XYZ file of C-alpha atoms in Angstrom:
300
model
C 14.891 18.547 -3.459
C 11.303 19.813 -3.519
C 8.212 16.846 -3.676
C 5.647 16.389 -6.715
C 3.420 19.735 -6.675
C -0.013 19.117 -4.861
C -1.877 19.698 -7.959
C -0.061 16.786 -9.737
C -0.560 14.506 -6.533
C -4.242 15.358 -6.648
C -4.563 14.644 -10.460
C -2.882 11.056 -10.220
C -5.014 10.680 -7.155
C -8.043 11.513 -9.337
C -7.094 8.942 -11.559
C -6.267 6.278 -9.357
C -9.998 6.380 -7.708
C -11.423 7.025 -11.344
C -9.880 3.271 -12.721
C -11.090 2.154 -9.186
C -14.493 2.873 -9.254
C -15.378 2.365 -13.107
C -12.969 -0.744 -14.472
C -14.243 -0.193 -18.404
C -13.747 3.490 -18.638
C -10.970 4.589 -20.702
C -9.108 7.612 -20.209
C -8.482 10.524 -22.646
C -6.958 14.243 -22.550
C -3.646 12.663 -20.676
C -1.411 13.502 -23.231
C -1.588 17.358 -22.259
C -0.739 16.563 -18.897
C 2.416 15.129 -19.923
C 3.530 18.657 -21.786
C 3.364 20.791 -18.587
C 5.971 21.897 -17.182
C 5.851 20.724 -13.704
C 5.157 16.675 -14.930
C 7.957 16.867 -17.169
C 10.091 18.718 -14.249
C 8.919 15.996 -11.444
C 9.971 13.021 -13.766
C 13.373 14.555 -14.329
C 13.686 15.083 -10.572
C 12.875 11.346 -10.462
C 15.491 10.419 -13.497
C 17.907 12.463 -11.553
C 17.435 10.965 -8.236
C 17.805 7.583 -9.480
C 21.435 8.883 -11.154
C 22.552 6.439 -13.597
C 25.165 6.624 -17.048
C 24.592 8.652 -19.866
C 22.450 7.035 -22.580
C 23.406 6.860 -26.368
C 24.218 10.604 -26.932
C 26.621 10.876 -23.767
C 24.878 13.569 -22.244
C 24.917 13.404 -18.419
C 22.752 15.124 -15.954
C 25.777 17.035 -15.221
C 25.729 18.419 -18.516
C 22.169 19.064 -18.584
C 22.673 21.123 -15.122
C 25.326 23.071 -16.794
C 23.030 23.916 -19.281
C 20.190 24.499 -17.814
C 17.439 22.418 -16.649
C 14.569 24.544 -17.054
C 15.877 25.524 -21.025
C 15.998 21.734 -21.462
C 12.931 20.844 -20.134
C 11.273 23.706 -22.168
C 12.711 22.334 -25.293
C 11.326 18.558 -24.295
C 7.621 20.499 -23.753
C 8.031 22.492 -27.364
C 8.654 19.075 -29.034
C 6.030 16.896 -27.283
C 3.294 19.766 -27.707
C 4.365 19.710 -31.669
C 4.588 15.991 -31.586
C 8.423 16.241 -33.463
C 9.378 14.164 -30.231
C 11.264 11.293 -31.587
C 12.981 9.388 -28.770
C 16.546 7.823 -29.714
C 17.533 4.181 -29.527
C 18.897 2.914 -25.946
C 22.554 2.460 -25.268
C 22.845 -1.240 -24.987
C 25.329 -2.526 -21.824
C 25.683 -6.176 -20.103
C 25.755 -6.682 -16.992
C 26.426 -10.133 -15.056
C 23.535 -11.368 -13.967
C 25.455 -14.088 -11.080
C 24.852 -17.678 -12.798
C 27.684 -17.180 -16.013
C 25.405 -15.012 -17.425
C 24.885 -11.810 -18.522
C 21.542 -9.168 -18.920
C 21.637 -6.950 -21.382
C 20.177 -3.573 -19.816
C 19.032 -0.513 -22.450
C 19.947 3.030 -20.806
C 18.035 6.051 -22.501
C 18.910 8.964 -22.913
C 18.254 11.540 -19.883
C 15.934 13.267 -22.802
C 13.833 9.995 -22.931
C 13.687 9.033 -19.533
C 12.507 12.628 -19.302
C 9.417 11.808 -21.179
C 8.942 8.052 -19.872
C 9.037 9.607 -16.335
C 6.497 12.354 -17.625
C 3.921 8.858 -19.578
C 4.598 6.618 -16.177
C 3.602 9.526 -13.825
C 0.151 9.771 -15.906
C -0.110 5.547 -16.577
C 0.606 4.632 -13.211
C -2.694 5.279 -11.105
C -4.684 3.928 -13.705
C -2.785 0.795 -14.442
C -2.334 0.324 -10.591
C -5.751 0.305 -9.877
C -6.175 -2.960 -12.124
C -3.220 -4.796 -10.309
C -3.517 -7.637 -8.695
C -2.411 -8.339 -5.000
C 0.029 -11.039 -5.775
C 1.854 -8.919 -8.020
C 4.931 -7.421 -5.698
C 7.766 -6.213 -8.264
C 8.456 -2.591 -9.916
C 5.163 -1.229 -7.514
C 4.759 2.083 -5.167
C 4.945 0.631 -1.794
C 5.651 -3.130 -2.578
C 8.633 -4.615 -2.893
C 10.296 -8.494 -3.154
C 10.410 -8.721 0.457
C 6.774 -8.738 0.880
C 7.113 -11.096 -1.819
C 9.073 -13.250 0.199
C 7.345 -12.633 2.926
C 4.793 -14.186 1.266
C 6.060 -17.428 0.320
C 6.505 -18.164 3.887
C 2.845 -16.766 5.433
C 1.674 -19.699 2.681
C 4.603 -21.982 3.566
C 3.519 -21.757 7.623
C -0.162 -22.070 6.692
C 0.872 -25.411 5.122
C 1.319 -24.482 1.145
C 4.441 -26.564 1.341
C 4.384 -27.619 -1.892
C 6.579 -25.507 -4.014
C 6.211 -24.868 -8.026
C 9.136 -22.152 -9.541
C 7.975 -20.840 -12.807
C 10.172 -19.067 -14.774
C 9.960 -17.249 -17.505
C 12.692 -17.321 -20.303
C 13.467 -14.049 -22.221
C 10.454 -12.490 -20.939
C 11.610 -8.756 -21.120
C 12.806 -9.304 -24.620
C 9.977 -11.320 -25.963
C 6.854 -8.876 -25.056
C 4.976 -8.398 -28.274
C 4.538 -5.007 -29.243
C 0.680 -5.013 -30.756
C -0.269 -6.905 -27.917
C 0.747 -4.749 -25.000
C -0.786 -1.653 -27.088
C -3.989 -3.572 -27.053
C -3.610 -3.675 -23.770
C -2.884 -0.108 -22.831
C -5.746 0.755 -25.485
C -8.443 -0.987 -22.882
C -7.577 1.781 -20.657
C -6.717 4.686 -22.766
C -8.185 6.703 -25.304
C -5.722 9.224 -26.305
C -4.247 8.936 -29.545
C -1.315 10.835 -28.785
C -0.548 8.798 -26.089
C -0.856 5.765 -27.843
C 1.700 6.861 -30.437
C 4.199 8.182 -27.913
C 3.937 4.860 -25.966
C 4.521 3.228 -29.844
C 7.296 5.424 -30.318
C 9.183 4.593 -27.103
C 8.749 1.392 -28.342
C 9.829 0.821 -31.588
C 13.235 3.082 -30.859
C 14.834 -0.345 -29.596
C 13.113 -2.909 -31.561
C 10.169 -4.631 -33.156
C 9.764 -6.288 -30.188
C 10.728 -6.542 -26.163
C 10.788 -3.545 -23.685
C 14.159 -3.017 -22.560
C 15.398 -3.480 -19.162
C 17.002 0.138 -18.050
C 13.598 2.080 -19.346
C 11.838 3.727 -17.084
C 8.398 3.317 -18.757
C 9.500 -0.574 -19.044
C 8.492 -2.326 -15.561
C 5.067 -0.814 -15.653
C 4.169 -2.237 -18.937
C 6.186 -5.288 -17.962
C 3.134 -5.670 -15.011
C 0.753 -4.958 -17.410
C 1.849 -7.273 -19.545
C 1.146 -10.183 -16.982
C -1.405 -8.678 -15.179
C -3.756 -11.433 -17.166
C -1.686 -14.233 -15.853
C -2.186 -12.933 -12.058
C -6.317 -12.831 -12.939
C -5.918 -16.138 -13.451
C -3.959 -17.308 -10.852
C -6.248 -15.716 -8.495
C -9.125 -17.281 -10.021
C -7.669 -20.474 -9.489
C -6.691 -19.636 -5.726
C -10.478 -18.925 -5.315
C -11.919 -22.514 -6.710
C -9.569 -24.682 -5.215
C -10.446 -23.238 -2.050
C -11.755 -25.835 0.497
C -13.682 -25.118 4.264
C -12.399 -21.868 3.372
C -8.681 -22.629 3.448
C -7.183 -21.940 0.131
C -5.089 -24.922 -0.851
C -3.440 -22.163 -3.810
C -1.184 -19.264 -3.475
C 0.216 -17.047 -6.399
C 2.801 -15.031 -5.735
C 4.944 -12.630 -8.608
C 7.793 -10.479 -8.800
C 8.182 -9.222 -11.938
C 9.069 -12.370 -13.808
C 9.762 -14.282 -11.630
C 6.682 -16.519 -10.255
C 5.889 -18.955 -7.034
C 3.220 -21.540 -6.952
C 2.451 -22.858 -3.797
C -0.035 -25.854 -3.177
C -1.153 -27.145 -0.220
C 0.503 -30.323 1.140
C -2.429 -32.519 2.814
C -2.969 -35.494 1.096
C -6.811 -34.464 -0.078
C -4.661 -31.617 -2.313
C -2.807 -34.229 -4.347
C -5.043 -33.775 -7.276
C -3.513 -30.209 -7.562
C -0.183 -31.979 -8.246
C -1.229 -34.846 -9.870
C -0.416 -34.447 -13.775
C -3.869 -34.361 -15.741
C -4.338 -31.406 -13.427
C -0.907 -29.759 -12.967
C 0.157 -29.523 -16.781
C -3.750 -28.954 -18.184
C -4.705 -26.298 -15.865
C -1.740 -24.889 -14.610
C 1.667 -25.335 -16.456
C -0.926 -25.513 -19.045
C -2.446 -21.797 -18.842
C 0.852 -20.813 -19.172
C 1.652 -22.436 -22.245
C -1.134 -20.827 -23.658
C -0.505 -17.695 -22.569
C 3.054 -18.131 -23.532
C 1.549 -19.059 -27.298
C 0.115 -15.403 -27.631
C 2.574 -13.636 -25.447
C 5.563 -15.592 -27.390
C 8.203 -16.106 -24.702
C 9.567 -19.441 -23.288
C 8.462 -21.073 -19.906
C 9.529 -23.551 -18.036
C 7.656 -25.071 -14.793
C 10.555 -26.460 -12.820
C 12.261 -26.864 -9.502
C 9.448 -28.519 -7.834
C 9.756 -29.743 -4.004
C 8.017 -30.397 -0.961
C 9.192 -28.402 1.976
């Protein structure tokens, strides 16, 4: 199994240090990228490597190898450089999720993931460079154990008061216009923007479905707003230089931890909690139109 080529390593390194250095630019000329041959033939080896069941026209990798990957992959570059790339709906499974109930997970087809693999490969480094630190989930190099590590750095530096927010539906409910505005802050490539819209709309007028391989990216970037503000809040409730505030996310699911001396009780104490807290939630819960609810609170 051979690694990404050097030259695409050095482009998405490019990229990376290019959305590090200058936060307002906005990329353009991706979308050619994503036609060459060796992107579209790294984010198959990537589809491949992560296996998984044919999607909606029951065509399995095996099939594909039968074929003939590099004919297939030749076909996917002819249609994207054409733009008569039109990617099909997902093949909807449950799955049990361990509480009674179930997920619903969208498989593409290996054509699509194909092409997500291809758009993620390009959208990564820039999007990365704008993530936050408390953000763990779907990430190169992070994972929920750091997550969890986390939790209990804060919990052992006295952050022993424990807020678990969750967030109802979230996959489902992302808004469509909004996470294009979103993805338009950073890129200006208009082919781009309609393939992203495409991969889109082929399940829905709304959501990203779990199973995509484009989907936890834009699920970061989605939220990536929420962890600014979190971290803005860490920073002025700081005290002697202690902060009394941690943030910590995996994907959708989110830890707030507050300090438990006595002086901190005003970051608990209702007018405070539910106004600028629980509250900045709700609001961003207004535009981004999915259900939360601030529960399980304790005191370790």
């Amino acid at each position: 199994m051979t690694k990404a080529s050097i030259s695409l390593q050095e482009l998405r390194g490019k990229i990376y240090r290019k959305a590090k250095t200058e936060k307002q630019w906005r990329f353009w000329g991706l979308y050619c990228h994503i036609c060459k041959k060796e992107v579209l033939r790294e984010a198959y080896r990537l589809a491949k490597a992560n296996d998984g069941a044919p999607g909606i026209d029951g065509k399995s990798f095996e099939d594909i190898e039968a074929e003939g990957v590099e004919g297939f992959l030749e076909g996917i570059g002819q249609e994207l450089l054409n733009r008569a790339y039109r990617p099909l709906p997902n093949r909807k499974v449950e799955i049990p999720k361990g509480n009674g109930k179930t997920r619903m997970l969208g498989i593409p087809t290996v054509k699509d993931r194909v092409v997500q693999g291809a758009l993620k490969l390009l959208l990564e480094p820039i999007f990365e460079a704008d993530f936050k630190d408390c953000s763990y989930g779907y990430r190169p190099k992070r994972h929920a154990h750091q997550a969890i590590d986390g939790v209990t750095k804060g919990i052992l530096h006295g952050l022993t008061r424990v807020v678990d927010v969750d967030l109802s539906g979230y996959f489902d409910n992302i808004r469509h216009h909004i996470l294009l505005e979103k993805i338009a802050r950073r890129v200006q490539d208009d082919d781009i923007m309609h393939l992203v819209k495409l991969i889109l709309k082929a399940n829905g007028e709304k959501g990203v479905p779990q199973g995509g391989i484009i989907s936890p990216l834009l699920s970061n970037l989605y939220l990536n707003e929420v962890d600014e503000m979190m971290e803005r809040a860490r920073e002025v409730t700081r005290r002697s230089g202690y902060y009394n505030l941690e943030f910590i996310r995996s994907a959708d699911d989110m830890v707030i931890l507050i300090h438990g001396h006595p002086k901190e009780n005003w970051l608990i104490q209702k007018h405070y909690f539910v106004k600028k807290l629980s509250g900045a939630f709700f609001l961003q819960s207004f535009r981004f139109n999915f259900e939360i609810a601030i529960g399980k609170f304790f005191v370790l």
